[in-house]
């Protein structure tokens, strides 16, 4: 396998979601279907087993890939342009924690966040600027022929 689990990132995401939902670590373990000792071991730097990892990322509602690092990755150094992957994860966790939004609305907003992040990353990778005029026209259709 070419990647490794980014344990600090997973633990930080769990802690952020736990705090957002006002849960104890024991309550988190119960909701996620893992043992409290698994979370304790993770806090001490030990990686969870595969079943525990799957249960935790499912509880977070975040793709497992978000918690994998690959050779050459330096997640401690944010990219020069565009948002860090942590921003998308944090936004997703905040949206999922909202009790005042229907699930369909949460999913719709998550799709918008994901599409926006991909667009920003694409423009940053192409040497574009996150503050370009493209932001005013997210579909990229322009006003040509619109009669304005």
Coordinates of C-alpha atoms in Angstrom, one line a residue:
X1 CA 0.0 0.0 0.0
X2 CA 1.4 3.4 -1.0
X3 CA -0.4 5.5 1.7
X4 CA -0.5 5.5 5.4
X5 CA -3.2 6.5 7.8
X6 CA -2.8 10.1 9.0
X7 CA -3.7 9.4 12.6
X8 CA -3.4 12.9 14.0
X9 CA -5.7 14.2 11.3
X10 CA -8.3 11.5 12.0
X11 CA -8.1 12.1 15.7
X12 CA -8.4 15.9 15.2
X13 CA -11.5 15.3 12.9
X14 CA -13.1 13.1 15.5
X15 CA -12.4 15.6 18.3
X16 CA -13.8 18.5 16.2
X17 CA -17.0 16.5 15.5
X18 CA -17.2 15.3 19.1
X19 CA -17.0 18.9 20.4
X20 CA -19.4 20.2 17.7
X21 CA -22.0 17.6 18.9
X22 CA -21.2 18.1 22.6
X23 CA -20.3 14.4 23.1
X24 CA -17.9 12.7 25.5
X25 CA -15.4 10.3 24.0
X26 CA -17.4 7.5 25.5
X27 CA -20.6 8.7 23.7
X28 CA -18.7 9.0 20.5
X29 CA -17.4 5.5 20.8
X30 CA -21.0 4.2 21.4
X31 CA -22.4 6.1 18.5
X32 CA -19.6 5.0 16.2
X33 CA -19.8 1.4 17.3
X34 CA -16.2 1.1 18.6
X35 CA -14.8 0.6 22.1
X36 CA -13.8 3.5 24.2
X37 CA -10.4 1.9 24.6
X38 CA -9.8 2.2 20.8
X39 CA -10.3 6.0 21.0
X40 CA -8.0 6.1 24.1
X41 CA -5.3 4.1 22.2
X42 CA -5.6 6.5 19.2
X43 CA -5.1 9.4 21.6
X44 CA -1.9 7.7 22.6
X45 CA -0.7 7.4 19.0
X46 CA -1.8 3.9 18.1
X47 CA -3.6 3.3 14.9
X48 CA -7.0 1.7 14.9
X49 CA -7.6 -1.7 13.3
X50 CA -9.3 -1.7 9.9
X51 CA -12.8 -2.3 11.3
X52 CA -12.4 0.5 13.8
X53 CA -11.1 2.9 11.1
X54 CA -14.0 2.1 8.8
X55 CA -16.5 2.6 11.7
X56 CA -14.9 6.0 12.6
X57 CA -14.8 7.4 9.1
X58 CA -18.4 6.3 8.5
X59 CA -19.4 8.0 11.8
X60 CA -17.7 11.1 10.5
X61 CA -19.3 10.8 7.1
X62 CA -16.0 11.6 5.5
X63 CA -14.2 9.5 2.8
X64 CA -11.4 7.4 4.2
X65 CA -9.1 8.9 1.6
X66 CA -9.2 12.2 3.6
X67 CA -7.2 10.5 6.3
X68 CA -4.5 8.9 4.2
X69 CA -1.1 10.4 3.5
X70 CA 1.1 9.4 0.6
X71 CA 4.8 9.6 0.1
X72 CA 5.8 13.1 -0.7
X73 CA 2.7 14.6 1.0
X74 CA 3.4 17.3 3.4
X75 CA 0.1 18.2 5.0
X76 CA 1.8 20.4 7.5
X77 CA 2.6 22.8 4.6
X78 CA -0.5 24.2 3.0
X79 CA -0.4 24.7 -0.8
X80 CA 0.6 28.1 -2.1
X81 CA -2.8 28.6 -3.7
X82 CA -6.2 27.2 -2.8
X83 CA -7.6 25.8 0.3
X84 CA -6.1 23.1 2.4
X85 CA -7.9 19.6 2.4
X86 CA -8.6 20.2 6.1
X87 CA -10.9 23.1 5.2
X88 CA -13.2 20.8 3.2
X89 CA -13.2 18.3 5.9
X90 CA -14.0 20.9 8.6
X91 CA -16.8 22.4 6.5
X92 CA -18.3 18.9 5.9
X93 CA -18.2 18.1 9.6
X94 CA -19.9 21.4 10.5
X95 CA -22.7 20.8 7.9
X96 CA -23.3 17.3 9.1
X97 CA -23.5 18.4 12.7
X98 CA -26.4 20.9 12.0
X99 CA -29.7 19.6 13.4
X100 CA -31.7 22.4 11.8
X101 CA -31.1 21.3 8.2
X102 CA -32.8 18.4 6.4
X103 CA -30.4 15.6 5.2
X104 CA -31.2 16.4 1.6
X105 CA -30.2 20.0 2.1
X106 CA -27.0 18.9 3.9
X107 CA -26.1 16.7 1.0
X108 CA -26.8 19.4 -1.5
X109 CA -24.6 21.9 0.4
X110 CA -21.8 19.2 0.6
X111 CA -22.0 18.8 -3.2
X112 CA -21.6 22.6 -3.6
X113 CA -18.7 22.7 -1.2
X114 CA -17.0 19.8 -3.0
X115 CA -17.5 21.3 -6.4
X116 CA -16.2 24.7 -5.2
X117 CA -13.1 23.1 -3.6
X118 CA -12.4 21.2 -6.9
X119 CA -12.8 24.4 -8.9
X120 CA -10.4 26.4 -6.6
X121 CA -7.9 23.6 -6.7
X122 CA -8.1 23.4 -10.5
X123 CA -7.6 27.1 -10.9
X124 CA -4.7 27.1 -8.3
X125 CA -3.1 24.3 -10.2
X126 CA -3.5 26.0 -13.5
X127 CA -1.8 29.1 -12.2
X128 CA -5.1 30.9 -11.8
X129 CA -6.1 33.1 -8.9
X130 CA -8.7 32.2 -6.4
X131 CA -9.9 35.8 -6.6
X132 CA -10.4 35.9 -10.3
X133 CA -13.5 37.1 -12.0
X134 CA -14.6 33.4 -12.5
X135 CA -16.1 33.5 -9.0
X136 CA -18.8 35.8 -10.2
X137 CA -19.9 33.2 -12.8
X138 CA -19.5 29.7 -11.1
X139 CA -20.9 27.9 -14.2
X140 CA -18.2 29.5 -16.4
X141 CA -20.9 30.4 -18.9
X142 CA -20.1 34.2 -19.1
X143 CA -22.7 36.8 -20.1
X144 CA -22.1 36.5 -23.8
X145 CA -25.5 36.2 -25.6
X146 CA -27.5 36.6 -22.4
X147 CA -28.9 39.9 -23.5
X148 CA -27.5 41.8 -20.6

